[in-house]
């Protein structure tokens, strides 16, 4: 992915249109002075983007008339996530909550948080166009799922089964890690042989390590 993410995305997609978008942006945290907050060396792991640059990505140019968006956002940046949804042309409707658990099923308290110990992340759900209700499976899907962690910031593979059951393709993943059948994947870690270059959690999600 080049420094000009918008141009890179536009060239990569080359006019393709998608009905379902899933994105896990590299959010940039700031402290109370407005400076980029120290993130325990996470900035060295992958480049972050500021909110305006994420909003400016030309997602709306590559949407079908009726479309769904699934947008990962940290708890602390919920207002930013809602702004991005709107900037990309979606209306917020609901969310899915990922509960991070230990091997014994209890909450995994290794998460970060200034006020509370975060053991959840939010997957915002937005729609665009007419007749944008989820498929039948979505109307039975509860909005909470629990899995174990993988490496830092990587989301659980279980998300794909949920999204594919609830929303129709073509599917586009933004800021993806690795390739997946049925999905077009864009991001600077979207390689077939993607592997983390830093130490991962000893125990990963059920799909990563049984």
Coordinates of C-alpha atoms in Angstrom, one line a residue:
X1 CA 0.0 0.0 0.0
X2 CA 1.5 3.3 -1.0
X3 CA 1.6 6.5 1.1
X4 CA -1.4 7.8 -0.8
X5 CA -3.9 5.3 0.4
X6 CA -6.8 6.7 -1.6
X7 CA -5.0 6.6 -4.9
X8 CA -3.7 3.1 -4.1
X9 CA -7.2 1.8 -3.3
X10 CA -8.7 3.3 -6.4
X11 CA -6.0 1.8 -8.6
X12 CA -6.2 -1.5 -6.9
X13 CA -10.0 -1.9 -7.3
X14 CA -10.0 -0.5 -10.9
X15 CA -13.7 0.3 -11.0
X16 CA -15.0 -2.9 -9.3
X17 CA -18.2 -2.6 -7.2
X18 CA -19.0 -4.4 -4.0
X19 CA -22.1 -5.2 -1.9
X20 CA -20.4 -5.9 1.4
X21 CA -17.4 -4.1 2.9
X22 CA -15.5 -5.2 6.0
X23 CA -12.8 -2.9 7.3
X24 CA -10.3 -2.8 10.2
X25 CA -8.6 0.6 9.8
X26 CA -5.3 1.3 11.5
X27 CA -6.8 3.8 13.9
X28 CA -4.4 6.5 15.3
X29 CA -4.9 7.1 19.0
X30 CA -4.1 10.6 20.5
X31 CA -3.5 11.7 24.1
X32 CA -5.1 14.6 25.8
X33 CA -2.6 17.1 24.2
X34 CA -3.7 15.9 20.8
X35 CA -0.3 14.3 20.1
X36 CA -0.1 10.7 18.9
X37 CA -0.3 8.6 22.0
X38 CA 2.4 6.0 22.8
X39 CA 0.9 2.6 21.9
X40 CA 3.5 0.2 23.4
X41 CA 5.5 0.1 20.2
X42 CA 2.4 -0.7 18.1
X43 CA 3.2 2.1 15.7
X44 CA 6.3 0.3 14.7
X45 CA 4.2 -2.8 13.8
X46 CA 2.1 -1.1 11.1
X47 CA 1.5 2.4 9.9
X48 CA -1.5 4.1 11.4
X49 CA -3.8 6.7 9.6
X50 CA -5.5 9.8 10.9
X51 CA -9.2 10.0 10.9
X52 CA -9.5 12.4 7.9
X53 CA -7.4 10.1 5.7
X54 CA -9.6 7.1 6.6
X55 CA -12.8 9.1 5.9
X56 CA -11.3 10.2 2.5
X57 CA -10.8 6.7 1.2
X58 CA -12.9 6.4 -2.0
X59 CA -15.1 3.6 -0.7
X60 CA -18.4 5.1 -1.9
X61 CA -17.0 4.9 -5.5
X62 CA -16.9 1.1 -5.3
X63 CA -20.3 0.3 -3.8
X64 CA -23.3 -1.3 -5.3
X65 CA -26.5 0.7 -4.9
X66 CA -27.5 -1.5 -2.0
X67 CA -24.6 -2.4 0.3
X68 CA -23.6 -3.4 3.8
X69 CA -20.5 -2.2 5.8
X70 CA -18.9 -3.9 8.8
X71 CA -16.4 -1.5 10.5
X72 CA -14.1 -2.5 13.4
X73 CA -13.6 0.3 15.9
X74 CA -12.0 0.4 19.3
X75 CA -14.3 1.3 22.2
X76 CA -12.5 4.6 22.8
X77 CA -13.0 5.7 19.2
X78 CA -16.6 4.9 18.7
X79 CA -17.5 8.5 17.6
X80 CA -14.7 8.2 15.0
X81 CA -16.1 4.9 13.7
X82 CA -19.6 6.5 13.2
X83 CA -18.0 9.4 11.3
X84 CA -16.2 7.0 9.0
X85 CA -19.4 5.0 8.3
X86 CA -21.1 8.2 7.3
X87 CA -18.2 9.4 5.2
X88 CA -18.2 6.1 3.3
X89 CA -21.9 6.5 2.5
X90 CA -23.5 4.2 5.1
X91 CA -26.1 4.7 7.7
X92 CA -25.4 3.1 11.1
X93 CA -27.9 0.5 12.1
X94 CA -26.5 -1.9 14.7
X95 CA -23.3 -3.6 15.9
X96 CA -21.7 -6.9 16.6
X97 CA -19.6 -7.2 19.8
X98 CA -16.5 -9.4 20.0
X99 CA -15.9 -10.7 23.5
X100 CA -12.3 -11.8 24.0
X101 CA -12.1 -14.9 26.2
X102 CA -9.5 -17.2 27.7
X103 CA -9.2 -20.9 27.1
X104 CA -11.6 -21.5 30.1
X105 CA -14.2 -19.2 28.6
X106 CA -13.7 -16.3 31.0
X107 CA -13.0 -12.7 29.9
X108 CA -9.5 -12.2 28.7
X109 CA -8.3 -9.2 30.8
X110 CA -5.1 -8.5 28.8
X111 CA -6.8 -5.8 26.9
X112 CA -6.0 -2.1 27.3
X113 CA -8.1 0.7 28.7
X114 CA -7.6 3.9 30.7
X115 CA -11.0 3.8 32.5
X116 CA -11.9 0.1 32.3
X117 CA -10.1 -3.1 31.2
X118 CA -11.5 -3.6 27.7
X119 CA -12.4 -7.2 26.8
X120 CA -14.6 -6.3 23.8
X121 CA -14.3 -4.7 20.4
X122 CA -17.1 -3.3 18.3
X123 CA -18.0 -4.2 14.7
X124 CA -20.3 -1.4 13.5
X125 CA -22.9 -2.3 11.0
X126 CA -24.2 0.2 8.4
X127 CA -26.3 0.0 5.3
X128 CA -26.7 1.9 2.0
X129 CA -29.6 2.0 -0.4
X130 CA -33.0 0.4 -0.5
X131 CA -34.0 -3.1 0.8
X132 CA -30.7 -3.3 2.7
X133 CA -31.9 -5.6 5.4
X134 CA -29.6 -8.5 6.3
X135 CA -30.2 -12.0 4.8
X136 CA -32.4 -14.5 6.8
X137 CA -29.4 -15.7 8.8
X138 CA -28.8 -12.2 10.0
X139 CA -32.2 -12.0 11.6
X140 CA -31.3 -15.0 13.7
X141 CA -27.7 -13.9 14.5
X142 CA -27.2 -12.5 18.0
X143 CA -24.9 -9.5 18.1
X144 CA -22.3 -11.1 20.5
X145 CA -19.7 -13.6 19.7
X146 CA -16.8 -14.9 21.8
X147 CA -13.4 -16.1 20.7
X148 CA -9.8 -16.2 21.9
X149 CA -7.3 -13.5 20.8
X150 CA -4.8 -13.8 18.0
X151 CA -1.8 -11.6 17.5
X152 CA -2.1 -7.9 18.3
X153 CA -5.1 -6.2 16.6
X154 CA -5.9 -9.2 14.4
X155 CA -9.6 -9.9 14.4
X156 CA -11.1 -13.4 14.7
X157 CA -11.7 -15.5 11.6
X158 CA -15.2 -16.3 12.9
X159 CA -16.2 -12.8 11.5
X160 CA -16.2 -14.1 8.0
X161 CA -18.7 -16.8 8.6
X162 CA -21.0 -14.4 10.2
X163 CA -20.7 -11.7 7.5
X164 CA -21.0 -14.2 4.6
X165 CA -24.2 -15.6 6.2
X166 CA -25.8 -12.2 6.8
X167 CA -24.7 -10.2 3.8
X168 CA -24.3 -10.9 0.1
X169 CA -21.3 -10.5 -2.1
X170 CA -19.2 -9.4 -3.8
X171 CA -17.1 -8.9 -0.7
X172 CA -14.3 -6.4 -0.1
X173 CA -12.0 -6.4 2.9
X174 CA -10.0 -3.2 3.6
X175 CA -6.8 -3.3 5.6
X176 CA -6.9 -7.1 5.4
X177 CA -4.2 -9.6 6.5
X178 CA -3.9 -12.5 4.1
X179 CA -6.2 -13.7 1.3
X180 CA -9.5 -15.4 1.6
X181 CA -11.8 -17.2 -0.9
X182 CA -14.8 -15.0 -2.1
X183 CA -13.1 -11.8 -0.9
X184 CA -11.1 -9.1 -2.6
X185 CA -8.5 -8.0 0.0
X186 CA -6.6 -4.7 0.1
X187 CA -4.0 -3.7 2.6
X188 CA -0.2 -3.6 3.2
X189 CA -0.4 -7.0 4.9
X190 CA -2.8 -8.6 2.3
X191 CA -0.3 -11.3 1.2
X192 CA -0.9 -15.0 0.7
X193 CA 2.1 -15.7 3.0
X194 CA 1.3 -13.1 5.7
X195 CA 2.7 -13.9 9.1
X196 CA 3.1 -11.6 12.1
X197 CA 6.6 -10.2 12.6
X198 CA 6.1 -9.8 16.4
X199 CA 5.4 -12.1 19.3
X200 CA 1.8 -13.3 19.4
X201 CA -0.3 -14.3 22.3
X202 CA 0.6 -17.7 23.6
X203 CA -2.9 -19.0 23.0
X204 CA -4.8 -17.7 20.0
X205 CA -8.3 -18.0 18.8
X206 CA -10.0 -21.4 18.4
X207 CA -9.3 -21.2 14.6
X208 CA -5.7 -20.2 15.0
X209 CA -4.7 -22.8 17.6
X210 CA -6.9 -25.6 18.8

